[in-house]
Amino acid sequence: MEHLELGDLLSESVVTQLPARVNYIPNFITREEEQDIIQKVNSAPLPKWTQLSHRRLQNWGGVPHPKGMIAEEIPKWLQTQINKIESLGVFEKDKTPNHVLINEYLPGQGIMAHSDGPLFHPVVTTISCGSHTFLEFYKRLDTEDIVAPKHEFSLLLEPRSLLILQKDLYHDYLHSIAERISDTISTTNLKNLQMCSQAYNDGQTLNRSTRLSLTIRHVPKTSRLKLKLGR
């Protein structure tokens, strides 16, 4: 990554087979950075975790809400990664990232098809740590009928990679992670294989381990609440 100028890095990382716009950058962070992130996440106090039915998560910077997010200070170890992403120029100057959602996925865990929605500025950046995953994409259907969305394509997200979604891919598509303990490489379905950090063979099986995803975004509607302790 070091040999490319930041502007070149952004332009050369576009997944050109897909609608606008997806960027995939392998090895965006080092192994040392990855291990530091994993250690920091796992050493967070238990109340920082929110337990859901199929995974658990942490919010840093506040908890997004339709009425507005009460902004909280983001720790230095996460701010370092925010600064690296911000330096790519993918966010507008007045839309700098102010929120990090950390999801923990154990083997066999996933997330249903969804979009990030109006709570966020329509640019989403995700760093993967610990394990790969397949991110599955579905075209959003403008209908009130109960119709299962059609699977369109997938991306392989490697450990230490950065994914950037915006424009049509943010507004017009849903994305999900299937609940599997392993994934099978498909050279026709995975649209970023040629951009990955290593070569993969069609039909190759990749076993999942624990994955931490750092989803870094801008929440437009925020407020600062000063808490007064005592009298």
Short mmCIF file of C-alpha atoms in Angstrom, two decimals:
data_model
loop_
_atom_site.label_atom_id
_atom_site.label_comp_id
_atom_site.label_asym_id
_atom_site.label_seq_id
_atom_site.Cartn_x
_atom_site.Cartn_y
_atom_site.Cartn_z
CA MET A 1 0.00 0.00 0.00
CA GLU A 2 2.90 2.33 0.78
CA HIS A 3 4.10 2.71 -2.81
CA LEU A 4 0.85 4.30 -4.01
CA GLU A 5 -0.21 7.88 -3.55
CA LEU A 6 -3.50 8.17 -1.67
CA GLY A 7 -5.41 9.37 -4.74
CA ASP A 8 -4.01 6.49 -6.77
CA LEU A 9 -4.93 4.04 -4.04
CA LEU A 10 -8.55 5.13 -4.16
CA SER A 11 -8.81 5.10 -7.96
CA GLU A 12 -6.95 1.80 -8.40
CA SER A 13 -9.02 0.00 -5.77
CA VAL A 14 -12.39 0.39 -7.55
CA VAL A 15 -14.09 -2.95 -8.28
CA THR A 16 -14.82 -2.12 -11.92
CA GLN A 17 -17.14 -5.07 -12.61
CA LEU A 18 -19.79 -3.64 -10.28
CA PRO A 19 -22.15 -0.65 -10.20
CA ALA A 20 -20.79 2.51 -8.58
CA ARG A 21 -19.19 2.26 -6.22
CA VAL A 22 -17.11 -0.30 -4.36
CA ASN A 23 -13.47 0.05 -3.34
CA TYR A 24 -11.52 -2.93 -2.03
CA ILE A 25 -8.07 -2.41 -0.50
CA PRO A 26 -6.26 -5.54 0.75
CA ASN A 27 -3.76 -5.20 3.60
CA PHE A 28 -5.03 -1.75 4.53
CA ILE A 29 -3.72 -2.39 8.04
CA THR A 30 -0.68 -4.40 9.15
CA ARG A 31 -0.73 -7.63 11.13
CA GLU A 32 0.55 -5.69 14.13
CA GLU A 33 -2.31 -3.18 13.82
CA GLU A 34 -4.78 -6.05 13.44
CA GLN A 35 -3.54 -7.76 16.61
CA ASP A 36 -3.65 -4.47 18.52
CA ILE A 37 -7.24 -3.84 17.43
CA ILE A 38 -8.29 -7.38 18.41
CA GLN A 39 -6.61 -6.97 21.83
CA LYS A 40 -8.26 -3.59 22.43
CA VAL A 41 -11.72 -4.85 21.42
CA ASN A 42 -11.47 -7.98 23.57
CA SER A 43 -10.23 -6.04 26.60
CA ALA A 44 -13.13 -3.58 26.51
CA PRO A 45 -15.30 -3.73 29.67
CA LEU A 46 -18.25 -6.12 29.44
CA PRO A 47 -20.91 -3.33 29.56
CA LYS A 48 -19.43 -1.99 26.30
CA TRP A 49 -20.77 -5.07 24.52
CA THR A 50 -24.36 -5.29 23.26
CA GLN A 51 -25.46 -8.91 22.95
CA LEU A 52 -27.79 -9.71 20.04
CA SER A 53 -29.32 -13.08 19.19
CA HIS A 54 -26.67 -14.03 16.62
CA ARG A 55 -23.68 -11.80 17.41
CA ARG A 56 -22.48 -9.08 19.75
CA LEU A 57 -21.27 -5.56 19.05
CA GLN A 58 -19.71 -2.38 20.40
CA ASN A 59 -20.59 1.25 19.60
CA TRP A 60 -17.85 3.88 19.76
CA GLY A 61 -18.55 7.59 19.32
CA GLY A 62 -22.14 7.23 20.56
CA VAL A 63 -25.24 5.19 19.76
CA PRO A 64 -26.96 6.27 16.50
CA HIS A 65 -30.62 7.17 16.93
CA PRO A 66 -33.26 8.79 14.67
CA LYS A 67 -33.50 11.69 17.12
CA GLY A 68 -29.74 12.19 17.05
CA MET A 69 -26.58 10.60 18.42
CA ILE A 70 -25.11 11.93 21.65
CA ALA A 71 -21.49 12.22 20.58
CA GLU A 72 -18.83 10.57 22.71
CA GLU A 73 -15.06 10.74 22.45
CA ILE A 74 -13.52 8.02 20.28
CA PRO A 75 -10.40 6.35 21.75
CA LYS A 76 -7.03 6.95 20.13
CA TRP A 77 -6.62 3.37 18.84
CA LEU A 78 -9.79 3.77 16.75
CA GLN A 79 -9.12 7.41 15.85
CA THR A 80 -5.86 6.27 14.25
CA GLN A 81 -7.80 4.08 11.80
CA ILE A 82 -10.38 6.82 11.21
CA ASN A 83 -7.55 9.21 10.29
CA LYS A 84 -6.09 6.71 7.82
CA ILE A 85 -9.44 6.28 6.10
CA GLU A 86 -10.11 10.01 6.14
CA SER A 87 -6.76 10.63 4.43
CA LEU A 88 -7.98 8.66 1.40
CA GLY A 89 -10.39 11.49 0.64
CA VAL A 90 -13.49 9.31 0.43
CA PHE A 91 -15.37 11.44 2.97
CA GLU A 92 -16.27 15.08 2.40
CA LYS A 93 -14.52 17.58 4.68
CA ASP A 94 -17.69 18.30 6.67
CA LYS A 95 -18.66 14.59 6.81
CA THR A 96 -15.68 13.16 8.66
CA PRO A 97 -16.23 9.80 10.39
CA ASN A 98 -17.54 10.12 13.94
CA HIS A 99 -18.80 6.62 14.70
CA VAL A 100 -17.36 3.10 14.76
CA LEU A 101 -19.53 -0.01 14.99
CA ILE A 102 -17.61 -3.15 15.89
CA ASN A 103 -19.34 -6.46 15.16
CA GLU A 104 -18.00 -9.79 16.37
CA TYR A 105 -18.85 -12.78 14.17
CA LEU A 106 -18.07 -16.27 15.41
CA PRO A 107 -17.96 -19.12 12.85
CA GLY A 108 -21.55 -19.82 11.83
CA GLN A 109 -22.79 -16.31 12.65
CA GLY A 110 -23.91 -13.70 10.12
CA ILE A 111 -26.32 -10.85 9.50
CA MET A 112 -29.51 -10.68 7.44
CA ALA A 113 -29.78 -8.60 4.25
CA HIS A 114 -29.98 -4.91 5.13
CA SER A 115 -28.94 -1.42 4.13
CA ASP A 116 -27.19 1.08 6.39
CA GLY A 117 -30.05 3.53 5.96
CA PRO A 118 -30.63 7.26 6.54
CA LEU A 119 -29.00 7.50 9.98
CA PHE A 120 -25.62 7.69 8.23
CA HIS A 121 -23.94 9.71 5.49
CA PRO A 122 -24.07 7.35 2.45
CA VAL A 123 -20.45 6.22 2.63
CA VAL A 124 -19.59 3.11 4.66
CA THR A 125 -16.06 1.88 5.29
CA THR A 126 -15.26 -1.47 6.91
CA ILE A 127 -11.99 -2.94 8.19
CA SER A 128 -11.95 -6.72 8.72
CA CYS A 129 -9.84 -8.31 11.46
CA GLY A 130 -9.17 -11.92 12.40
CA SER A 131 -11.02 -13.79 9.65
CA HIS A 132 -12.32 -13.49 6.12
CA THR A 133 -16.00 -13.42 5.22
CA PHE A 134 -18.17 -13.30 2.11
CA LEU A 135 -20.35 -10.20 1.77
CA GLU A 136 -23.45 -11.05 -0.28
CA PHE A 137 -25.32 -8.40 -2.29
CA TYR A 138 -29.00 -8.24 -3.31
CA LYS A 139 -30.78 -5.68 -5.46
CA ARG A 140 -33.28 -3.67 -3.44
CA LEU A 141 -36.86 -4.28 -4.61
CA ASP A 142 -39.30 -1.34 -4.77
CA THR A 143 -42.38 -3.36 -3.93
CA GLU A 144 -44.60 -3.96 -0.92
CA ASP A 145 -45.07 -7.58 -1.93
CA ILE A 146 -43.21 -10.22 0.04
CA VAL A 147 -40.60 -11.23 -2.51
CA ALA A 148 -37.20 -12.66 -1.67
CA PRO A 149 -34.50 -10.41 -3.12
CA LYS A 150 -32.31 -11.98 -5.80
CA HIS A 151 -28.69 -12.59 -5.00
CA GLU A 152 -26.53 -10.58 -7.42
CA PHE A 153 -22.87 -11.06 -6.44
CA SER A 154 -20.45 -11.44 -3.53
CA LEU A 155 -17.19 -9.96 -2.32
CA LEU A 156 -14.41 -11.72 -0.42
CA LEU A 157 -13.36 -9.60 2.54
CA GLU A 158 -9.93 -10.70 3.71
CA PRO A 159 -8.44 -10.01 7.13
CA ARG A 160 -6.81 -6.54 7.28
CA SER A 161 -8.73 -5.34 4.22
CA LEU A 162 -10.76 -2.14 3.80
CA LEU A 163 -14.09 -2.07 1.98
CA ILE A 164 -15.74 1.19 0.90
CA LEU A 165 -19.38 1.27 -0.26
CA GLN A 166 -21.14 4.36 -1.58
CA LYS A 167 -23.45 5.70 -4.32
CA ASP A 168 -25.60 3.01 -6.05
CA LEU A 169 -24.15 0.21 -3.93
CA TYR A 170 -25.23 2.07 -0.79
CA HIS A 171 -28.70 3.16 -1.93
CA ASP A 172 -29.89 0.41 -4.29
CA TYR A 173 -28.50 -2.80 -2.79
CA LEU A 174 -28.81 -4.82 0.40
CA HIS A 175 -25.88 -6.73 1.85
CA SER A 176 -25.66 -9.71 4.18
CA ILE A 177 -23.36 -12.35 5.66
CA ALA A 178 -24.59 -15.93 5.50
CA GLU A 179 -24.51 -18.06 8.66
CA ARG A 180 -21.81 -20.55 7.66
CA ILE A 181 -18.66 -21.98 9.23
CA SER A 182 -16.86 -22.06 5.86
CA ASP A 183 -17.09 -20.50 2.39
CA THR A 184 -16.39 -21.89 -1.07
CA ILE A 185 -14.52 -19.79 -3.62
CA SER A 186 -16.49 -19.10 -6.82
CA THR A 187 -14.53 -17.32 -9.53
CA THR A 188 -17.77 -16.24 -11.22
CA ASN A 189 -19.62 -15.02 -8.14
CA LEU A 190 -16.83 -13.21 -6.27
CA LYS A 191 -16.17 -9.97 -8.10
CA ASN A 192 -12.97 -8.84 -6.37
CA LEU A 193 -10.82 -12.00 -6.50
CA GLN A 194 -8.27 -10.39 -8.83
CA MET A 195 -7.79 -7.61 -6.27
CA CYS A 196 -7.20 -9.86 -3.26
CA SER A 197 -3.89 -10.22 -1.44
CA GLN A 198 -3.38 -13.80 -2.57
CA ALA A 199 -4.53 -16.20 -5.26
CA TYR A 200 -7.58 -18.39 -4.68
CA ASN A 201 -8.74 -21.43 -6.64
CA ASP A 202 -12.28 -22.09 -7.82
CA GLY A 203 -13.91 -24.51 -5.36
CA GLN A 204 -11.39 -23.81 -2.61
CA THR A 205 -12.82 -23.94 0.92
CA LEU A 206 -12.02 -21.20 3.43
CA ASN A 207 -12.82 -21.96 7.06
CA ARG A 208 -14.04 -19.03 9.14
CA SER A 209 -12.64 -18.05 12.52
CA THR A 210 -13.69 -15.16 14.77
CA ARG A 211 -14.01 -11.96 12.73
CA LEU A 212 -14.18 -8.40 14.02
CA SER A 213 -15.53 -5.82 11.60
CA LEU A 214 -14.92 -2.12 12.19
CA THR A 215 -17.59 -0.17 10.33
CA ILE A 216 -16.57 3.48 10.25
CA ARG A 217 -19.16 6.08 9.21
CA HIS A 218 -20.39 9.65 9.63
CA VAL A 219 -23.56 10.25 11.66
CA PRO A 220 -24.92 13.66 10.52
CA LYS A 221 -27.37 14.23 13.37
CA THR A 222 -25.41 14.54 16.61
CA SER A 223 -25.45 16.51 19.82
CA ARG A 224 -23.05 16.87 22.72
CA LEU A 225 -24.44 16.24 26.19
CA LYS A 226 -22.27 17.32 29.08
CA LEU A 227 -22.88 15.08 32.06
CA LYS A 228 -22.62 16.78 35.44
CA LEU A 229 -21.65 14.47 38.25
CA GLY A 230 -22.67 15.54 41.74
CA ARG A 231 -23.92 19.04 42.52
#
